[in-house]
Coordinates of N, CA, C and O and ligand atoms in Angstrom, one line a residue:
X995 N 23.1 8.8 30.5 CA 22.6 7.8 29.6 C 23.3 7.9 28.2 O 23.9 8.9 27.8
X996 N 23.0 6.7 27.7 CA 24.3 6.7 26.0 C 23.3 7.6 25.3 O 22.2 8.1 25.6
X997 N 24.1 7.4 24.3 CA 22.9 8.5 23.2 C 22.4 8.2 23.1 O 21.2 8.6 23.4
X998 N 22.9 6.5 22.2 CA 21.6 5.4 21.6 C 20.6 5.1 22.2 O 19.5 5.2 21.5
X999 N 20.6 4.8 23.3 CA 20.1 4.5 24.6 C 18.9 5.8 24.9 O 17.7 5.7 25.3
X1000 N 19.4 6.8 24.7 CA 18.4 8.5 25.0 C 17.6 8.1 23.3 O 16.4 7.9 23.5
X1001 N 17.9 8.0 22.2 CA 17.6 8.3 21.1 C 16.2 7.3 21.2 O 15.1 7.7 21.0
X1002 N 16.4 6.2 21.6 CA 16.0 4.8 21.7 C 14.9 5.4 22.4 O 14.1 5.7 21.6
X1003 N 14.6 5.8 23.7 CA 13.8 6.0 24.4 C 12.4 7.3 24.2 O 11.2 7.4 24.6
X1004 N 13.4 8.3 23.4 CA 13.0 9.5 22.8 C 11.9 8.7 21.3 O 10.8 9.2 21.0
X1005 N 12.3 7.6 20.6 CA 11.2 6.9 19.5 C 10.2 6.2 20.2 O 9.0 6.4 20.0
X1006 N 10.7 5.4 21.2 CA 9.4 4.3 22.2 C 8.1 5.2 22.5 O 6.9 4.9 22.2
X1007 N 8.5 6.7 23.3 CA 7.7 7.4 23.8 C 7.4 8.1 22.3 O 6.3 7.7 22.1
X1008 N 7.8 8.8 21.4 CA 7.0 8.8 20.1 C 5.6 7.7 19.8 O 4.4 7.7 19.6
X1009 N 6.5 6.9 19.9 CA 5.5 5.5 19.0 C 4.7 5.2 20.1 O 3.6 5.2 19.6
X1010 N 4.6 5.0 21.4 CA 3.3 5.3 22.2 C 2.1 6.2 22.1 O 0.9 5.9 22.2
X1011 N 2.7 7.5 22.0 CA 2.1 8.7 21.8 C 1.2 8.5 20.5 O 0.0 8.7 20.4
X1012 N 2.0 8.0 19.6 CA 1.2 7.9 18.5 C 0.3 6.6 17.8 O -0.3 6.5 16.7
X1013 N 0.5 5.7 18.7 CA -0.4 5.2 18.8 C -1.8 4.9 20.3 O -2.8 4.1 20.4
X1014 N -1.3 5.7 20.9 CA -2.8 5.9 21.8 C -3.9 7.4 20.5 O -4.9 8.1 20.7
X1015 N -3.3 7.3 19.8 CA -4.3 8.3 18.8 C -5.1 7.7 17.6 O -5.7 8.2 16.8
X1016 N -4.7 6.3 17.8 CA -5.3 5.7 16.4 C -7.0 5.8 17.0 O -7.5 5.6 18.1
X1017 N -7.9 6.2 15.6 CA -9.1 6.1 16.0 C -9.9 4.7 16.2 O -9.6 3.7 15.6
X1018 N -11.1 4.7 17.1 CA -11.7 3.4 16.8 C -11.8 3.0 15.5 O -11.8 3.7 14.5
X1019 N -11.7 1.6 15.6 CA -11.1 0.8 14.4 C -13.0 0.6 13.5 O -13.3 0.8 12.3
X1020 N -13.5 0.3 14.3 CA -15.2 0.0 14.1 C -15.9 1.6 13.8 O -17.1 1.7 13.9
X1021 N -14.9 3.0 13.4 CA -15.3 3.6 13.3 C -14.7 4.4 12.0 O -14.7 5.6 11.7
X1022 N -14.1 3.0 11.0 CA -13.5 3.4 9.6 C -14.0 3.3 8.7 O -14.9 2.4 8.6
X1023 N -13.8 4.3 7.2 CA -14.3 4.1 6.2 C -13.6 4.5 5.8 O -13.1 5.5 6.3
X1024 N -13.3 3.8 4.2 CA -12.3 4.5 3.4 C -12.8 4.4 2.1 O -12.9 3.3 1.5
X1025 N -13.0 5.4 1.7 CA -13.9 6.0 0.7 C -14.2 7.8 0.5 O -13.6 8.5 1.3
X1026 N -14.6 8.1 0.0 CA -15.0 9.5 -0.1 C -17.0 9.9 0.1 O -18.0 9.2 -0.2
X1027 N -16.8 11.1 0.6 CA -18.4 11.6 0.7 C -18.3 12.9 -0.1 O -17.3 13.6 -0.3
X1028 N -19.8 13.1 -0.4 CA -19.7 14.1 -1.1 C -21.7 14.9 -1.2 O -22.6 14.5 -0.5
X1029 N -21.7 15.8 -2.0 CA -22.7 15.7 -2.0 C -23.4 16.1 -3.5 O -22.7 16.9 -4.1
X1030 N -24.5 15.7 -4.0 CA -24.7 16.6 -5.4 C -25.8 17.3 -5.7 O -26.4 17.9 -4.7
X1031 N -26.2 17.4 -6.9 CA -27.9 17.5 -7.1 C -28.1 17.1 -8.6 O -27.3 17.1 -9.6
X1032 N -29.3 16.6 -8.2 CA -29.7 15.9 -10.0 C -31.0 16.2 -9.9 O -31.9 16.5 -9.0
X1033 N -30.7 16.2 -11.5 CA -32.1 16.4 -12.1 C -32.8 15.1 -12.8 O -32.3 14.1 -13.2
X1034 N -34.6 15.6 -12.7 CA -35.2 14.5 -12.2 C -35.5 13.8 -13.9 O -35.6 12.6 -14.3
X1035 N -35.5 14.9 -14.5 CA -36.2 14.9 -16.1 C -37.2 14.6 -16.4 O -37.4 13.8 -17.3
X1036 N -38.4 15.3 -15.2 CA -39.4 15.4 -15.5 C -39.8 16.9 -16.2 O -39.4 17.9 -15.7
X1037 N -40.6 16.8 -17.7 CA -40.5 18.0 -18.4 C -41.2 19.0 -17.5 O -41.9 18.5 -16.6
X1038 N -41.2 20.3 -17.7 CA -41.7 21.3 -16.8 C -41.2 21.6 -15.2 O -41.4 22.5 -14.5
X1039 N -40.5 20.4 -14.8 CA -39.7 20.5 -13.8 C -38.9 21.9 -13.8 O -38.5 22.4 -14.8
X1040 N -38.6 22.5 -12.2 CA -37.8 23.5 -11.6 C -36.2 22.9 -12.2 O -35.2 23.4 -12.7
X1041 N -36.5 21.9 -11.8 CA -34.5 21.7 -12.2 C -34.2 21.6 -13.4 O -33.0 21.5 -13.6
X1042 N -34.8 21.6 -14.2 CA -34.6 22.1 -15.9 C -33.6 23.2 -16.3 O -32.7 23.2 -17.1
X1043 N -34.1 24.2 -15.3 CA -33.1 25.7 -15.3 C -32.1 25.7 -14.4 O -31.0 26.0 -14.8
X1044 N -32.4 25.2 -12.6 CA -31.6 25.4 -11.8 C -30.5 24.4 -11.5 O -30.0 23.9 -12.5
X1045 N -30.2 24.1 -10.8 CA -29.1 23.7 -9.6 C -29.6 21.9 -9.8 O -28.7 21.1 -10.0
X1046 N -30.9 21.6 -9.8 CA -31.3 20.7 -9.5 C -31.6 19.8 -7.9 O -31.2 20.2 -6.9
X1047 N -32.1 18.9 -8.1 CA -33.0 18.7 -6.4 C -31.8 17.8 -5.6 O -31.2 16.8 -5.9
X1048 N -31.9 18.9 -4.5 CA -30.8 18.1 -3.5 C -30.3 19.2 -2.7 O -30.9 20.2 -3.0
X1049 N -29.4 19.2 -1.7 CA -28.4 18.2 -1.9 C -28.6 16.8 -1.6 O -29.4 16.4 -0.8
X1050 N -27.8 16.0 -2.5 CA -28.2 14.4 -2.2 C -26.9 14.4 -1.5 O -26.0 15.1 -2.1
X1051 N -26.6 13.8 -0.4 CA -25.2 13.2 0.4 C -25.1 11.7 0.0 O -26.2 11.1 -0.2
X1052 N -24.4 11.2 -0.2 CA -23.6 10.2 -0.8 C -22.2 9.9 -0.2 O -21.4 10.8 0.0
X1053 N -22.0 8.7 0.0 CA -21.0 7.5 0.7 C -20.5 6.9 -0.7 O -21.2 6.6 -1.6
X1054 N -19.2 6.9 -0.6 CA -19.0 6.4 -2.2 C -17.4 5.3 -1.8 O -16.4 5.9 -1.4
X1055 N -17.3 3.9 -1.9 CA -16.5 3.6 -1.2 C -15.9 2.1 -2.6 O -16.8 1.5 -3.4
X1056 N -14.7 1.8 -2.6 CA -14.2 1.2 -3.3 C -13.8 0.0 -2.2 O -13.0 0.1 -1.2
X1057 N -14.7 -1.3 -2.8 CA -14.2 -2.4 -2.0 C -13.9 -4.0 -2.8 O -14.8 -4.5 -3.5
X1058 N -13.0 -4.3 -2.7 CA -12.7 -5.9 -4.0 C -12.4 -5.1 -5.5 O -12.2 -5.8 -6.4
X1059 N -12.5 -3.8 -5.8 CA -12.6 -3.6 -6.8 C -13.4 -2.7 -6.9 O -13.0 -1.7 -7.4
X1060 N -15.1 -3.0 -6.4 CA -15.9 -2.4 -7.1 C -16.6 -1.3 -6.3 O -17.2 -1.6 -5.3
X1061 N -16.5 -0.2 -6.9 CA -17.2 0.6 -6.2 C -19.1 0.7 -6.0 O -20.1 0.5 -6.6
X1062 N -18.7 1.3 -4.8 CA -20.5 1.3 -4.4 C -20.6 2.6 -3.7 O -19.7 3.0 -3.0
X1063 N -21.8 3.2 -4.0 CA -22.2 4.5 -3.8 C -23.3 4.0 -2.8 O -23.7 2.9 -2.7
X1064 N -23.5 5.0 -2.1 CA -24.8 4.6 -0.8 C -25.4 6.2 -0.9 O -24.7 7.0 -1.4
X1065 N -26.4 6.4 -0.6 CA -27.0 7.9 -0.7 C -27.2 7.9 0.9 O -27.4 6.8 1.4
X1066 N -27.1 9.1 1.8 CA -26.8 9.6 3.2 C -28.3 10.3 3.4 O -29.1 10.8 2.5
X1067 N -28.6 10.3 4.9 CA -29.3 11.4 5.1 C -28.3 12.5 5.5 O -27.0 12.3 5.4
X1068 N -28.7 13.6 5.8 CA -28.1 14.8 6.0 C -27.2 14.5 7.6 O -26.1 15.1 7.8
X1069 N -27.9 13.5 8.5 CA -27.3 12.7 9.7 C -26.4 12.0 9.8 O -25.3 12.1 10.3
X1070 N -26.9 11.0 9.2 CA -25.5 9.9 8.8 C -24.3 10.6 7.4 O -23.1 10.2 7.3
X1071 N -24.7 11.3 6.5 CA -23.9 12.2 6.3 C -22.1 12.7 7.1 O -20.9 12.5 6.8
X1072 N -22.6 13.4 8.0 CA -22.4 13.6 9.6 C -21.2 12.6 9.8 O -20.0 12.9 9.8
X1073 N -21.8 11.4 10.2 CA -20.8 10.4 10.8 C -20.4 9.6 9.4 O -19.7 8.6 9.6
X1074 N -20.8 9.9 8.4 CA -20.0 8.9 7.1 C -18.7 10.0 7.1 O -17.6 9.4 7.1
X1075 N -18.8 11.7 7.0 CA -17.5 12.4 7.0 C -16.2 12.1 8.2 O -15.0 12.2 8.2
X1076 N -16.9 11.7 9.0 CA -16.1 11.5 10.8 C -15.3 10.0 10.5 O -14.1 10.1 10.4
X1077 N -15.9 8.8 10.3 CA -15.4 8.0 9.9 C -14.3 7.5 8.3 O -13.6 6.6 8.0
X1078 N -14.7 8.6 7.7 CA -13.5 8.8 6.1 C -12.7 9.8 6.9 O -11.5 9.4 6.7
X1079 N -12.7 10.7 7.7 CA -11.7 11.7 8.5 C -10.7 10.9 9.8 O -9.6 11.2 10.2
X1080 N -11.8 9.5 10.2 CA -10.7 8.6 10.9 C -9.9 8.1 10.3 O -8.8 8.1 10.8
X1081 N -10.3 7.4 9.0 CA -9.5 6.5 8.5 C -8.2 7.3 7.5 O -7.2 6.7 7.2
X1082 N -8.6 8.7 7.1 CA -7.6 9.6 6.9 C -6.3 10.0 7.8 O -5.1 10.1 7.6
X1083 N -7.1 10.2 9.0 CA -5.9 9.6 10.0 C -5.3 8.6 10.8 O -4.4 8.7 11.6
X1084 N -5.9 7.3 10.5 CA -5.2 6.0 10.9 C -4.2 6.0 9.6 O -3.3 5.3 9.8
X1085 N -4.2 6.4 8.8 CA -3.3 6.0 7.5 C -1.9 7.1 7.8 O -0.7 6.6 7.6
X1086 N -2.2 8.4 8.3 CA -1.1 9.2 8.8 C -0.3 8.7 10.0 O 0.9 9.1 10.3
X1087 N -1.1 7.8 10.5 CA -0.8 7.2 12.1 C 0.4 6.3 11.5 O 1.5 6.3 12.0
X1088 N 0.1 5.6 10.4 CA 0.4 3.9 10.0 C 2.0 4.7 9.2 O 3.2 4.4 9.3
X1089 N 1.5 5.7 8.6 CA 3.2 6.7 7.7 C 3.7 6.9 8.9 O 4.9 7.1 8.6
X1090 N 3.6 7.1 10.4 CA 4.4 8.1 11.5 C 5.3 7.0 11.9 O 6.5 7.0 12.1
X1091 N 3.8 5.6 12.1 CA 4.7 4.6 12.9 C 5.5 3.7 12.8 O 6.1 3.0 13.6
X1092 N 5.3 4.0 10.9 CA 6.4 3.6 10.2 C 7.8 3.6 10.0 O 8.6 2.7 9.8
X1093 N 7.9 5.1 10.2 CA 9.0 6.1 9.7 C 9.6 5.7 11.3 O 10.5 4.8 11.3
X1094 N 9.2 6.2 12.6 CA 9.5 5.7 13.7 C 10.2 4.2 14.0 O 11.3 4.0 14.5
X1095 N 9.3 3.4 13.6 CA 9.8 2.3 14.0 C 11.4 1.8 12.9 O 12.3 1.2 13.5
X1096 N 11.3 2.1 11.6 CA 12.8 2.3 11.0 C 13.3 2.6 11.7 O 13.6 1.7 12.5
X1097 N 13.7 3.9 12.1 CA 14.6 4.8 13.0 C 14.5 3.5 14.3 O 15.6 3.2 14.9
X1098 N 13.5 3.1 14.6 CA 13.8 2.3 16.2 C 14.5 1.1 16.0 O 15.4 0.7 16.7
X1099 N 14.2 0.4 14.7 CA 15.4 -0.8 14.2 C 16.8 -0.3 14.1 O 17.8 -0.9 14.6
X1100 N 16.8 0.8 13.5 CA 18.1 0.9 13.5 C 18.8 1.7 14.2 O 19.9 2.0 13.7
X1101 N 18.4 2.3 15.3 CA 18.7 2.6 16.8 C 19.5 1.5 17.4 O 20.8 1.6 17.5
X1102 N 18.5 0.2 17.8 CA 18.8 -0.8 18.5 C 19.8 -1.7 17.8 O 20.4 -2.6 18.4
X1103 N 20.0 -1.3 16.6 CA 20.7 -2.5 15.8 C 22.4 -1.9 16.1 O 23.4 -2.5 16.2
X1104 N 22.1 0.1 16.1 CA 23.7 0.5 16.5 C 24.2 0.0 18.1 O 25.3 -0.3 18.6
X1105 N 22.6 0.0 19.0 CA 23.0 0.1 20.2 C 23.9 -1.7 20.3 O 25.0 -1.7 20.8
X1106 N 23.2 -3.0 19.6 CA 23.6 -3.9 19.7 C 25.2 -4.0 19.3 O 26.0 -4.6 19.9
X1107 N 25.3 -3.4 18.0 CA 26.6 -3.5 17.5 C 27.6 -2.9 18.5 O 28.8 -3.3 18.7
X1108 N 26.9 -2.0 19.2 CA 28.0 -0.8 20.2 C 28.5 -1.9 21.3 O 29.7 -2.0 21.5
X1109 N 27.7 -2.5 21.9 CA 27.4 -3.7 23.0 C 28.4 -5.0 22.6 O 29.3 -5.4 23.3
X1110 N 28.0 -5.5 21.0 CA 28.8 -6.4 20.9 C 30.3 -6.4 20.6 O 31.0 -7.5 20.7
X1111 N 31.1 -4.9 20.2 CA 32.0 -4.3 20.0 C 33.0 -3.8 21.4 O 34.2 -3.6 21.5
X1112 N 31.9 -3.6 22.4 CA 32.6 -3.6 23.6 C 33.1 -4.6 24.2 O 34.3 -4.7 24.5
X1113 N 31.9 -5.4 24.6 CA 32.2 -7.0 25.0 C 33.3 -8.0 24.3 O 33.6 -9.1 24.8
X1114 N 33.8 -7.5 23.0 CA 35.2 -8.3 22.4 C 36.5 -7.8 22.8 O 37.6 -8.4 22.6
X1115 N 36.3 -6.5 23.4 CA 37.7 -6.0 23.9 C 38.4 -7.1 24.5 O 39.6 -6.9 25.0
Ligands
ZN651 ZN1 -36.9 18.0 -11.1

């Protein structure tokens, strides 16, 4: 096999590979989670001195512009981290299959020139 031809074949099976790993699409968020504690400022209150009451879990997500915070239970917590951790890796997916598919344009573009440079002999 030509090089181009092996090189060519060696990116297709990359870029397959990497995209049978994209996560469900219905299972994105892109935004950050976190969690905090607040105080209530009720006087005589515990949280006056401490840490304050919580943890509160929090969804915090930037969309049109504006951001919006959502408060979590400790559950959906859970799958709000799973879903910001998909969409952290569909974006790694989208840099791989990028970089790949360059290299596969201009693979194909030497193999064509190699082709059309033969065929003028
Ligand atoms: Zn309090």
């Amino acid at each position: 096999m030509d090089d181009v031809d092996q090189r060519i074949a060696e990116l297709e099976k990359r870029l397959s590979e990497a995209a049978s790993e994209v996560p469900d699409i219905a299972e994105m968020l892109r935004g950050t989670v976190g969690e905090r504690y607040v105080r209530c400022g009720k006087p005589g209150c515990h949280c006056e001195e401490g840490a304050g009451h919580g943890p509160v879990f929090f969804v915090s997500s930037s969309v049109g512009g504006r951001t919006k915070q959502v408060a979590l239970t400790p559950e959906t917590y859970e799958v709000a981290k799973r879903y910001v951790g998909n969409y952290a890796r569909l974006r790694e997916i989208v840099d791989e299959v990028s970089m790949i598919n360059q290299e596969l344009l201009q693979a194909r573009r030497a193999k064509q020139r190699a082709e059309q440079s033969a065929g003028g002999e």
